[in-house]
Amino acid sequence: MAKILLEHVTKRFGELIAVNDVTLEVHDGEFVALLGPSGCGKTTTLRLIAGLEVPNAGRIQIGEREVTHLPPRERDVAMVFQDYALYPHMTLLDNIGYPLKVRGVGRREMVGRVTEVAQKLQIGDLLQRRPAQVSGGQQQRASVARALVHQAQVFLFDEPLSNLDAKLRLEARAFLKHLQREVGVTAVYVTHDQAEAMALADRIVVMNYGKIMQIGDPLQVYSRPANTFVASFMGNPPMNLLPCRVDLAAGKIIFDDDYMLDIAAHRERWSAAISNGPQFTLGIRPEHISISPTQLPGTIPSQVYAVQPLGGEWLVVTQVGRELVSVRLFQDEAPPLAETVWLRFDLARTFLYGSDGELLQ
Amino acid sequence: MQFGPLYVSDTEGYDVEKRPGIFSGKIGVAFLAPALVFVAIFLILPFFWIFYLSFTNRTLTGITAAHPEFVGLANYERLFDTDRWMRLGEFGNALWITARFVLGSAILGQAVVGLTIAWFFYRRKGFLRELVFTTAVLAWIIPEVVVAFAWSAFLDVDRGTLNTILAALGLGKPDWLFDHPLLSIIIFNTWRGSAFSILLFSSALETIPPSYVETADVVGASGWRKFRDIFFPLMRGHILTDLILITLWTFNVFTPFLLTGGGPRFKTELVSIYTYRTAFKFFEFGKGSAIAVVMMLINLTLAMGYLIMLRRQKVAS
Amino acid sequence: MREYESHLSKAFIIVFSLVCVAFFSVPLLWLLTAPFTPKTTLAVEIPANPTLENFRRVFDNSFAIRALFRNNLIIAGGAMLMVSTVATLASYGLSRTRLPGKNTLVYVLMLFSSVVGGTAAMVPLFLLAHNLHLIDTHLGVILVLTGGLLPAAIFMMRDFVESIPRSYEEAAIVYGASPLRIFCDIAFPLIRPGVAVVAIWTFVNAWGAFLIPVVMLRNPKNMPASVALYSFYSEAGTPIHTLVAAYAFLYGIPVLVLYLLVNWRFGFRFFGGIKS
Ligand SMILES: Nc1ncnc2c1ncn2[C@@H]1O[C@H](COP(=O)(O)OP(=O)(O)O)[C@@H](O)[C@H]1O
Ligand SMILES: [Mg+2]
């Protein structure tokens, strides 16, 4: 077990900056997820830690050792690849045992240790098969088993579940969570699936364009997105983000000129953060908006755009001026919706982001 | 080279070049070193050596073998001596024969036969296709002396298979190798080399998504229209690649010598045969090298021409 | 769309195919009948009394048999080992190191080899072999053949190598394997089909080689079958057709067998597909 430290790490591919000044500490025994859209530099960050890429700037430390320029084999890391990288010409036994073979462990001991790990991962019966003869989920376990056999200080996972279909993915997620509790290794886990990151990680690192957008524990990142990027990335459906103006004197948030929200009661909360600026973004999660068929004080009118049943809940998309606003209703029966409905925002749970996209409160 | 590679791709459209190496340069060089040595000694060195030799009077035996003299452009002057170079058995004659041979057997022969057969069997599987491809490939890969010998029997005036068939059809019995020697070796070389173009074009056709063709089928396009509007534009690159390679190979091919010996009366003396005769019958290495230099320059010019066309068509598409 | 084809076009397909088959096979038919015919003939005729007598007489010609079963095997086998080893290493090294312009380089080398490797370079190759004391040795022939075939072999092999996912080797690197170990444990087993194809392709090319051995070899005892075929000529310089045919038959059979082998194992095609 060891901690991982990245300090101002930058990696360029020609013109493109794949990892941009990333500073990150992964504590001993911690499970950290790197989360972000495709192409944001997650895999590159992982490969920098593994030593498969060398940074252009910055330093990397594993445990107490600086490893920035060490080759992978001297870093004592294990990696699970997105395509599993199981060798098609070897049995699962030889695949899982390959790290031991490379280290010169004798065949008998290798078989013993591989069998032990494989039993734990419930693929003990499949060791004589080739990768092509087992299912995707079993291949995934085999590649995890190979990493476990290696007994490294640090585990690196590159989207290990993305090649599984939806049902298997949920199973494998539970399995990984279970394994993590049992083994308790330091792990960095790359994924583009925010639900997966939330479910598995002790802390989430959200990345975009090679930069870290936010670091925090899953609930924190979900409930207090530090900027509009994280807000729009976390949650399904994501947070509603509405461009607006704030008139502090009148105690109003105004969007699309016609629609106003009375924030007089919450003036305290916001006045510290804002001056009377022109451009802000109001963020609110779909579950924090309620719908009323009639006009009530503090509601704003909207046109119903689409109603989607999600089983036990409903997603209602409405149109306010030029913006679409999603509303999530937890109920079994269909919402009785006319063309026009009135929305009530739970103002205590709204966020205001400045023109630079950063959270203001 | 007797027959070409089974695999051809174009130089571009590959992003693998941009992928990082997984080895350091030093280890890469270690893997490459044996090949580099071979290429340097057996390709690059001879290339420059030919240039050097072409300016000397080097021979196999005698004083000029051990101590060749520098003779400047004398070898070239003999090749291009305008009084005699177009005579039978001279360089100009050989070049002219080679030009017709390449045009006839590579471009009109192999490329057209290859395209026709590949197109005909596009998305047709089965026994007939296997049979056609197998016979074509065998014609291509059987040792050259064997096919040359079979062909000399095939073309025999009295009892040869070809004339037996022609006579049965009432078409007479021409003496192929004597009266139509160039036509004979053109047909021979078309027969010999078409497999390469058939295979290349078949593979190229397979890369065209079926949906393109199905779209055309749905709107009722005719076969010719489909070829002109869909296949030809998509295959232009492959056609050029094919033409580059078969032109170069045909230009250098030596096999017709085994069929005709360059005769009768030098009527099938290709440049390759002329080089061989000069260098290894008369052992005039200096002059033989001068011929080789001219030959290589023509080859490189042709290759450059095709490559430029290839590039231009890449840019256009 | 095939279902709608009328009988007419079906007939057309068959006729066209048969014309193609005839075009490619009829010139070779004589090779199939003449070896079994007692008397010398140039006509294709099914022998009334098929005989193996011609083969017996071929086997009496120890010079020709030595050429076929010893010299040819040495030359083709040697070139095969050489080319497949060197090309495998080179294509792997080429694919796994960063070298700008390497695709163009290989392509140009291949064009270059079809120019220089042809008749043009005979003189310097001869002199080179002369200076290295390789004239009249099989090694000389093997080396020269290898030099000429190598670029195309690398060209063919590259696609097999490129088709191995990088992650296979990266995983091995992370687990501490050395480059040589990665090559032996992982890369080589995966490109074995490519190695086989290139090896057979080289073998067949070298098996049929005529010009290079003729130029490089002196002693008749060293000559390969392509040259030894001419030992079945009478004193007057005319071929004894039945014997030549029988010998050519024996000489051609290995090529046929290897073709069938490749076709059966890998399907004879352009290996690796082609890109545009
Ligand atoms: N070897 C490379 N050469 C050039 N660009 C690369 C290379 N590897 C990754 N990139 C680029 O760097 C960016 C980040 O890639 P990556 O780390 O793989 O993203 P992610 O894993 O988040 O999808 C992408 O734009 C990708 O195209
Ligand atoms: Mg990735």
Short mmCIF file of C-alpha atoms and ligand atoms in Angstrom, two decimals, chain A residues 13 16 18 37-45 53 159 190, chain B residues 18-20, ligand 1:
data_model
loop_
_atom_site.label_atom_id
_atom_site.label_comp_id
_atom_site.label_asym_id
_atom_site.label_seq_id
_atom_site.Cartn_x
_atom_site.Cartn_y
_atom_site.Cartn_z
CA PHE A 13 0.96 15.30 -27.49
CA LEU A 16 -2.59 19.00 -27.69
CA ALA A 18 -3.77 15.99 -22.73
CA PRO A 37 -15.98 12.93 -20.71
CA SER A 38 -14.15 10.98 -23.37
CA GLY A 39 -10.87 12.59 -24.39
CA CYS A 40 -10.44 14.64 -21.22
CA GLY A 41 -7.14 13.01 -20.30
CA LYS A 42 -8.16 10.35 -17.79
CA THR A 43 -6.37 7.47 -19.45
CA THR A 44 -3.30 9.60 -20.02
CA THR A 45 -3.21 10.49 -16.31
CA GLU A 53 3.90 7.83 -20.55
CA GLU A 159 -12.67 1.83 -17.58
CA VAL A 190 -10.88 5.78 -14.59
CA LYS B 18 1.28 8.65 -34.44
CA ARG B 19 1.03 6.08 -31.70
CA PRO B 20 3.82 6.24 -29.21
N1 LIG D 1 -0.42 8.78 -27.88
C1 LIG D 1 -1.16 9.83 -28.15
N2 LIG D 1 -0.80 10.66 -29.15
C2 LIG D 1 -1.52 11.75 -29.44
N3 LIG D 1 -2.64 12.12 -28.77
C3 LIG D 1 -3.05 11.32 -27.78
C4 LIG D 1 -2.33 10.14 -27.41
N4 LIG D 1 -2.98 9.56 -26.37
C5 LIG D 1 -4.04 10.34 -26.10
N5 LIG D 1 -4.09 11.40 -26.93
C6 LIG D 1 -5.07 12.48 -26.92
O1 LIG D 1 -5.07 13.03 -25.62
C7 LIG D 1 -6.39 13.32 -25.22
C8 LIG D 1 -6.70 12.61 -23.94
O2 LIG D 1 -6.77 11.23 -24.20
P1 LIG D 1 -7.16 10.18 -23.09
O3 LIG D 1 -6.30 10.39 -21.91
O4 LIG D 1 -7.10 8.85 -23.75
O5 LIG D 1 -8.65 10.56 -22.78
P2 LIG D 1 -9.76 9.76 -21.99
O6 LIG D 1 -9.15 8.53 -21.44
O7 LIG D 1 -10.19 10.73 -20.93
O8 LIG D 1 -10.85 9.50 -22.95
C9 LIG D 1 -7.30 12.93 -26.36
O9 LIG D 1 -7.60 14.07 -27.11
C10 LIG D 1 -6.47 11.98 -27.16
O10 LIG D 1 -6.81 12.06 -28.51
#
